[in-house]
Amino acid sequence: GGVWGAPIEIGVKEGVCRLYLGEEEAAARLFAPLLSRRDRADSCPDLLYEVGIAWFTLKRWDRALPLLSELADSPLYCDAVGLRIAECQLATGRAGDSFATFQSAFEREPSSSLCTLAIAELLSRHGQPERALDFVRRHIEALAGPSREGEGGAKGAAAAAESAYSMRAYGLRR
């Protein structure tokens, strides 16, 4: 059970509400039953996601990152948390990790404009605006029509990304 004998779900929901109201200490007490569970990513992934997203929404990257990262390997949540994990990494000064996470998300969903823009932003921040522009152009071209191999859409975007856009090609490392 959760706080005051209530189900853990009720405590987490109240904690999220309190967090949005700026009551971090109260939220922390309400999150404690969930966060003290070692198996939380397996037994309560929905609650863990909800708490992580609340911190993320409040731009508390340092608090969101570890919670969302616990769900990175979850078949149900990997797509939902991938981009957010990368954003947290970027915001906490881990650009190399962020690039790798965005790249992984891009490989899972090569038609993702959000991933493309995030990768372009990282390249720009690392003093490579020409490569960022080239990356965006290739993504747009791949989505717009057939590539050289005659593949358009997601397959074309994946081929474009795979052919020239690895972390090593851009000098970004973990």
mmCIF file with all atom_site columns, C-alpha atoms in Angstrom, residues 19-145:
data_model
loop_
_atom_site.group_PDB
_atom_site.id
_atom_site.type_symbol
_atom_site.label_atom_id
_atom_site.label_alt_id
_atom_site.label_comp_id
_atom_site.label_asym_id
_atom_site.label_entity_id
_atom_site.label_seq_id
_atom_site.pdbx_PDB_ins_code
_atom_site.Cartn_x
_atom_site.Cartn_y
_atom_site.Cartn_z
_atom_site.occupancy
_atom_site.B_iso_or_equiv
_atom_site.pdbx_formal_charge
_atom_site.auth_seq_id
_atom_site.auth_comp_id
_atom_site.auth_asym_id
_atom_site.auth_atom_id
_atom_site.pdbx_PDB_model_num
ATOM 1   C CA . LEU A 1 19  ? 4.645  18.325 -7.660  1.00 0.00 ? 19  LEU A CA 1
ATOM 2   C CA . TYR A 1 20  ? 2.821  20.465 -10.226 1.00 0.00 ? 20  TYR A CA 1
ATOM 3   C CA . LEU A 1 21  ? 1.692  22.695 -7.359  1.00 0.00 ? 21  LEU A CA 1
ATOM 4   C CA . GLY A 1 22  ? 5.317  23.203 -6.367  1.00 0.00 ? 22  GLY A CA 1
ATOM 5   C CA . GLU A 1 23  ? 5.102  21.063 -3.234  1.00 0.00 ? 23  GLU A CA 1
ATOM 6   C CA . GLU A 1 24  ? 8.236  18.970 -3.819  1.00 0.00 ? 24  GLU A CA 1
ATOM 7   C CA . GLU A 1 25  ? 8.628  17.718 -0.248  1.00 0.00 ? 25  GLU A CA 1
ATOM 8   C CA . ALA A 1 26  ? 5.042  16.471 -0.111  1.00 0.00 ? 26  ALA A CA 1
ATOM 9   C CA . ALA A 1 27  ? 5.464  14.903 -3.557  1.00 0.00 ? 27  ALA A CA 1
ATOM 10  C CA . ALA A 1 28  ? 8.669  13.163 -2.469  1.00 0.00 ? 28  ALA A CA 1
ATOM 11  C CA . ARG A 1 29  ? 6.890  11.606 0.518   1.00 0.00 ? 29  ARG A CA 1
ATOM 12  C CA . LEU A 1 30  ? 4.087  10.412 -1.739  1.00 0.00 ? 30  LEU A CA 1
ATOM 13  C CA . PHE A 1 31  ? 6.524  9.005  -4.316  1.00 0.00 ? 31  PHE A CA 1
ATOM 14  C CA . ALA A 1 32  ? 8.577  7.176  -1.648  1.00 0.00 ? 32  ALA A CA 1
ATOM 15  C CA . PRO A 1 33  ? 6.580  3.904  -1.701  1.00 0.00 ? 33  PRO A CA 1
ATOM 16  C CA . LEU A 1 34  ? 7.095  3.658  -5.457  1.00 0.00 ? 34  LEU A CA 1
ATOM 17  C CA . LEU A 1 35  ? 10.696 4.832  -5.539  1.00 0.00 ? 35  LEU A CA 1
ATOM 18  C CA . SER A 1 36  ? 11.727 2.519  -2.714  1.00 0.00 ? 36  SER A CA 1
ATOM 19  C CA . ARG A 1 37  ? 10.666 -0.532 -4.740  1.00 0.00 ? 37  ARG A CA 1
ATOM 20  C CA . ARG A 1 38  ? 13.544 -2.259 -6.475  1.00 0.00 ? 38  ARG A CA 1
ATOM 21  C CA . ASP A 1 39  ? 11.242 -3.856 -9.038  1.00 0.00 ? 39  ASP A CA 1
ATOM 22  C CA . ARG A 1 40  ? 9.408  -0.627 -9.904  1.00 0.00 ? 40  ARG A CA 1
ATOM 23  C CA . ALA A 1 41  ? 10.322 -0.677 -13.608 1.00 0.00 ? 41  ALA A CA 1
ATOM 24  C CA . ASP A 1 42  ? 8.772  -4.139 -13.904 1.00 0.00 ? 42  ASP A CA 1
ATOM 25  C CA . SER A 1 43  ? 5.917  -3.961 -11.420 1.00 0.00 ? 43  SER A CA 1
ATOM 26  C CA . CYS A 1 44  ? 4.821  -0.312 -11.791 1.00 0.00 ? 44  CYS A CA 1
ATOM 27  C CA . PRO A 1 45  ? 6.175  1.026  -15.101 1.00 0.00 ? 45  PRO A CA 1
ATOM 28  C CA . ASP A 1 46  ? 3.121  3.217  -15.644 1.00 0.00 ? 46  ASP A CA 1
ATOM 29  C CA . LEU A 1 47  ? 3.616  4.944  -12.294 1.00 0.00 ? 47  LEU A CA 1
ATOM 30  C CA . LEU A 1 48  ? 7.353  5.311  -12.827 1.00 0.00 ? 48  LEU A CA 1
ATOM 31  C CA . TYR A 1 49  ? 6.636  6.849  -16.237 1.00 0.00 ? 49  TYR A CA 1
ATOM 32  C CA . GLU A 1 50  ? 4.116  9.242  -14.728 1.00 0.00 ? 50  GLU A CA 1
ATOM 33  C CA . VAL A 1 51  ? 6.565  10.472 -12.097 1.00 0.00 ? 51  VAL A CA 1
ATOM 34  C CA . GLY A 1 52  ? 9.380  10.762 -14.652 1.00 0.00 ? 52  GLY A CA 1
ATOM 35  C CA . ILE A 1 53  ? 7.177  12.729 -17.038 1.00 0.00 ? 53  ILE A CA 1
ATOM 36  C CA . ALA A 1 54  ? 6.099  15.080 -14.253 1.00 0.00 ? 54  ALA A CA 1
ATOM 37  C CA . TRP A 1 55  ? 9.725  15.902 -13.498 1.00 0.00 ? 55  TRP A CA 1
ATOM 38  C CA . PHE A 1 56  ? 10.422 16.190 -17.234 1.00 0.00 ? 56  PHE A CA 1
ATOM 39  C CA . THR A 1 57  ? 7.487  18.562 -17.752 1.00 0.00 ? 57  THR A CA 1
ATOM 40  C CA . LEU A 1 58  ? 8.835  20.748 -14.966 1.00 0.00 ? 58  LEU A CA 1
ATOM 41  C CA . LYS A 1 59  ? 12.242 20.724 -16.683 1.00 0.00 ? 59  LYS A CA 1
ATOM 42  C CA . ARG A 1 60  ? 13.844 19.016 -13.732 1.00 0.00 ? 60  ARG A CA 1
ATOM 43  C CA . TRP A 1 61  ? 16.063 16.991 -16.008 1.00 0.00 ? 61  TRP A CA 1
ATOM 44  C CA . ASP A 1 62  ? 18.242 15.648 -13.189 1.00 0.00 ? 62  ASP A CA 1
ATOM 45  C CA . ARG A 1 63  ? 15.204 14.120 -11.487 1.00 0.00 ? 63  ARG A CA 1
ATOM 46  C CA . ALA A 1 64  ? 13.509 12.885 -14.672 1.00 0.00 ? 64  ALA A CA 1
ATOM 47  C CA . LEU A 1 65  ? 16.532 11.237 -16.296 1.00 0.00 ? 65  LEU A CA 1
ATOM 48  C CA . PRO A 1 66  ? 17.111 8.355  -13.870 1.00 0.00 ? 66  PRO A CA 1
ATOM 49  C CA . LEU A 1 67  ? 13.419 7.472  -13.728 1.00 0.00 ? 67  LEU A CA 1
ATOM 50  C CA . LEU A 1 68  ? 12.877 7.565  -17.480 1.00 0.00 ? 68  LEU A CA 1
ATOM 51  C CA . SER A 1 69  ? 16.144 5.682  -18.043 1.00 0.00 ? 69  SER A CA 1
ATOM 52  C CA . GLU A 1 70  ? 14.793 2.776  -16.020 1.00 0.00 ? 70  GLU A CA 1
ATOM 53  C CA . LEU A 1 71  ? 12.124 2.374  -18.710 1.00 0.00 ? 71  LEU A CA 1
ATOM 54  C CA . ALA A 1 72  ? 14.486 2.573  -21.700 1.00 0.00 ? 72  ALA A CA 1
ATOM 55  C CA . ASP A 1 73  ? 14.510 -1.202 -22.208 1.00 0.00 ? 73  ASP A CA 1
ATOM 56  C CA . SER A 1 74  ? 10.784 -1.645 -21.650 1.00 0.00 ? 74  SER A CA 1
ATOM 57  C CA . PRO A 1 75  ? 8.992  -2.800 -24.802 1.00 0.00 ? 75  PRO A CA 1
ATOM 58  C CA . LEU A 1 76  ? 5.999  -0.688 -23.776 1.00 0.00 ? 76  LEU A CA 1
ATOM 59  C CA . TYR A 1 77  ? 7.876  2.491  -22.925 1.00 0.00 ? 77  TYR A CA 1
ATOM 60  C CA . CYS A 1 78  ? 11.134 2.556  -24.933 1.00 0.00 ? 78  CYS A CA 1
ATOM 61  C CA . ASP A 1 79  ? 9.664  4.693  -27.720 1.00 0.00 ? 79  ASP A CA 1
ATOM 62  C CA . ALA A 1 80  ? 7.881  7.007  -25.297 1.00 0.00 ? 80  ALA A CA 1
ATOM 63  C CA . VAL A 1 81  ? 10.975 7.702  -23.207 1.00 0.00 ? 81  VAL A CA 1
ATOM 64  C CA . GLY A 1 82  ? 13.792 7.624  -25.782 1.00 0.00 ? 82  GLY A CA 1
ATOM 65  C CA . LEU A 1 83  ? 13.526 11.218 -26.947 1.00 0.00 ? 83  LEU A CA 1
ATOM 66  C CA . ARG A 1 84  ? 12.865 12.481 -23.442 1.00 0.00 ? 84  ARG A CA 1
ATOM 67  C CA . ILE A 1 85  ? 15.944 10.699 -22.109 1.00 0.00 ? 85  ILE A CA 1
ATOM 68  C CA . ALA A 1 86  ? 18.009 12.327 -24.849 1.00 0.00 ? 86  ALA A CA 1
ATOM 69  C CA . GLU A 1 87  ? 16.563 15.747 -23.993 1.00 0.00 ? 87  GLU A CA 1
ATOM 70  C CA . CYS A 1 88  ? 17.437 15.236 -20.335 1.00 0.00 ? 88  CYS A CA 1
ATOM 71  C CA . GLN A 1 89  ? 20.960 14.173 -21.266 1.00 0.00 ? 89  GLN A CA 1
ATOM 72  C CA . LEU A 1 90  ? 21.378 17.237 -23.437 1.00 0.00 ? 90  LEU A CA 1
ATOM 73  C CA . ALA A 1 91  ? 20.041 19.556 -20.737 1.00 0.00 ? 91  ALA A CA 1
ATOM 74  C CA . THR A 1 92  ? 22.392 18.065 -18.135 1.00 0.00 ? 92  THR A CA 1
ATOM 75  C CA . GLY A 1 93  ? 25.464 18.569 -20.318 1.00 0.00 ? 93  GLY A CA 1
ATOM 76  C CA . ARG A 1 94  ? 25.843 15.039 -21.638 1.00 0.00 ? 94  ARG A CA 1
ATOM 77  C CA . ALA A 1 95  ? 25.770 15.888 -25.351 1.00 0.00 ? 95  ALA A CA 1
ATOM 78  C CA . GLY A 1 96  ? 27.579 12.735 -26.491 1.00 0.00 ? 96  GLY A CA 1
ATOM 79  C CA . ASP A 1 97  ? 25.162 10.482 -24.635 1.00 0.00 ? 97  ASP A CA 1
ATOM 80  C CA . SER A 1 98  ? 22.301 12.582 -25.919 1.00 0.00 ? 98  SER A CA 1
ATOM 81  C CA . PHE A 1 99  ? 23.447 12.208 -29.510 1.00 0.00 ? 99  PHE A CA 1
ATOM 82  C CA . ALA A 1 100 ? 23.706 8.424  -29.100 1.00 0.00 ? 100 ALA A CA 1
ATOM 83  C CA . THR A 1 101 ? 20.222 8.269  -27.572 1.00 0.00 ? 101 THR A CA 1
ATOM 84  C CA . PHE A 1 102 ? 18.718 10.436 -30.312 1.00 0.00 ? 102 PHE A CA 1
ATOM 85  C CA . GLN A 1 103 ? 20.512 8.335  -32.903 1.00 0.00 ? 103 GLN A CA 1
ATOM 86  C CA . SER A 1 104 ? 19.104 5.151  -31.372 1.00 0.00 ? 104 SER A CA 1
ATOM 87  C CA . ALA A 1 105 ? 15.606 6.637  -31.374 1.00 0.00 ? 105 ALA A CA 1
ATOM 88  C CA . PHE A 1 106 ? 16.130 7.767  -34.973 1.00 0.00 ? 106 PHE A CA 1
ATOM 89  C CA . GLU A 1 107 ? 17.138 4.245  -35.997 1.00 0.00 ? 107 GLU A CA 1
ATOM 90  C CA . ARG A 1 108 ? 13.947 2.863  -34.421 1.00 0.00 ? 108 ARG A CA 1
ATOM 91  C CA . GLU A 1 109 ? 11.842 5.523  -36.135 1.00 0.00 ? 109 GLU A CA 1
ATOM 92  C CA . PRO A 1 110 ? 13.781 7.028  -39.071 1.00 0.00 ? 110 PRO A CA 1
ATOM 93  C CA . SER A 1 111 ? 10.854 9.159  -40.175 1.00 0.00 ? 111 SER A CA 1
ATOM 94  C CA . SER A 1 112 ? 10.963 11.056 -36.877 1.00 0.00 ? 112 SER A CA 1
ATOM 95  C CA . SER A 1 113 ? 11.332 14.732 -37.608 1.00 0.00 ? 113 SER A CA 1
ATOM 96  C CA . LEU A 1 114 ? 11.780 15.369 -33.900 1.00 0.00 ? 114 LEU A CA 1
ATOM 97  C CA . CYS A 1 115 ? 14.860 13.130 -33.798 1.00 0.00 ? 115 CYS A CA 1
ATOM 98  C CA . THR A 1 116 ? 16.220 14.752 -36.926 1.00 0.00 ? 116 THR A CA 1
ATOM 99  C CA . LEU A 1 117 ? 15.815 18.237 -35.491 1.00 0.00 ? 117 LEU A CA 1
ATOM 100 C CA . ALA A 1 118 ? 17.355 17.186 -32.193 1.00 0.00 ? 118 ALA A CA 1
ATOM 101 C CA . ILE A 1 119 ? 20.387 15.679 -33.936 1.00 0.00 ? 119 ILE A CA 1
ATOM 102 C CA . ALA A 1 120 ? 20.695 18.829 -36.049 1.00 0.00 ? 120 ALA A CA 1
ATOM 103 C CA . GLU A 1 121 ? 20.588 20.968 -32.916 1.00 0.00 ? 121 GLU A CA 1
ATOM 104 C CA . LEU A 1 122 ? 23.335 18.899 -31.321 1.00 0.00 ? 122 LEU A CA 1
ATOM 105 C CA . LEU A 1 123 ? 25.489 19.222 -34.430 1.00 0.00 ? 123 LEU A CA 1
ATOM 106 C CA . SER A 1 124 ? 24.949 22.987 -34.437 1.00 0.00 ? 124 SER A CA 1
ATOM 107 C CA . ARG A 1 125 ? 25.853 23.226 -30.758 1.00 0.00 ? 125 ARG A CA 1
ATOM 108 C CA . HIS A 1 126 ? 29.065 21.372 -31.540 1.00 0.00 ? 126 HIS A CA 1
ATOM 109 C CA . GLY A 1 127 ? 30.052 23.919 -34.155 1.00 0.00 ? 127 GLY A CA 1
ATOM 110 C CA . GLN A 1 128 ? 28.911 21.913 -37.164 1.00 0.00 ? 128 GLN A CA 1
ATOM 111 C CA . PRO A 1 129 ? 26.008 23.928 -38.604 1.00 0.00 ? 129 PRO A CA 1
ATOM 112 C CA . GLU A 1 130 ? 26.765 22.849 -42.185 1.00 0.00 ? 130 GLU A CA 1
ATOM 113 C CA . ARG A 1 131 ? 26.476 19.193 -41.242 1.00 0.00 ? 131 ARG A CA 1
ATOM 114 C CA . ALA A 1 132 ? 23.298 19.933 -39.297 1.00 0.00 ? 132 ALA A CA 1
ATOM 115 C CA . LEU A 1 133 ? 21.759 21.550 -42.370 1.00 0.00 ? 133 LEU A CA 1
ATOM 116 C CA . ASP A 1 134 ? 22.913 18.664 -44.559 1.00 0.00 ? 134 ASP A CA 1
ATOM 117 C CA . PHE A 1 135 ? 21.404 16.157 -42.131 1.00 0.00 ? 135 PHE A CA 1
ATOM 118 C CA . VAL A 1 136 ? 18.046 17.952 -42.181 1.00 0.00 ? 136 VAL A CA 1
ATOM 119 C CA . ARG A 1 137 ? 18.101 18.261 -45.983 1.00 0.00 ? 137 ARG A CA 1
ATOM 120 C CA . ARG A 1 138 ? 18.831 14.559 -46.424 1.00 0.00 ? 138 ARG A CA 1
ATOM 121 C CA . HIS A 1 139 ? 16.025 13.679 -44.036 1.00 0.00 ? 139 HIS A CA 1
ATOM 122 C CA . ILE A 1 140 ? 13.546 15.874 -45.917 1.00 0.00 ? 140 ILE A CA 1
ATOM 123 C CA . GLU A 1 141 ? 14.651 14.484 -49.284 1.00 0.00 ? 141 GLU A CA 1
ATOM 124 C CA . ALA A 1 142 ? 14.368 10.913 -48.042 1.00 0.00 ? 142 ALA A CA 1
ATOM 125 C CA . LEU A 1 143 ? 10.859 11.497 -46.741 1.00 0.00 ? 143 LEU A CA 1
ATOM 126 C CA . ALA A 1 144 ? 9.743  13.455 -49.785 1.00 0.00 ? 144 ALA A CA 1
ATOM 127 C CA . GLY A 1 145 ? 10.520 10.911 -52.420 1.00 0.00 ? 145 GLY A CA 1
#
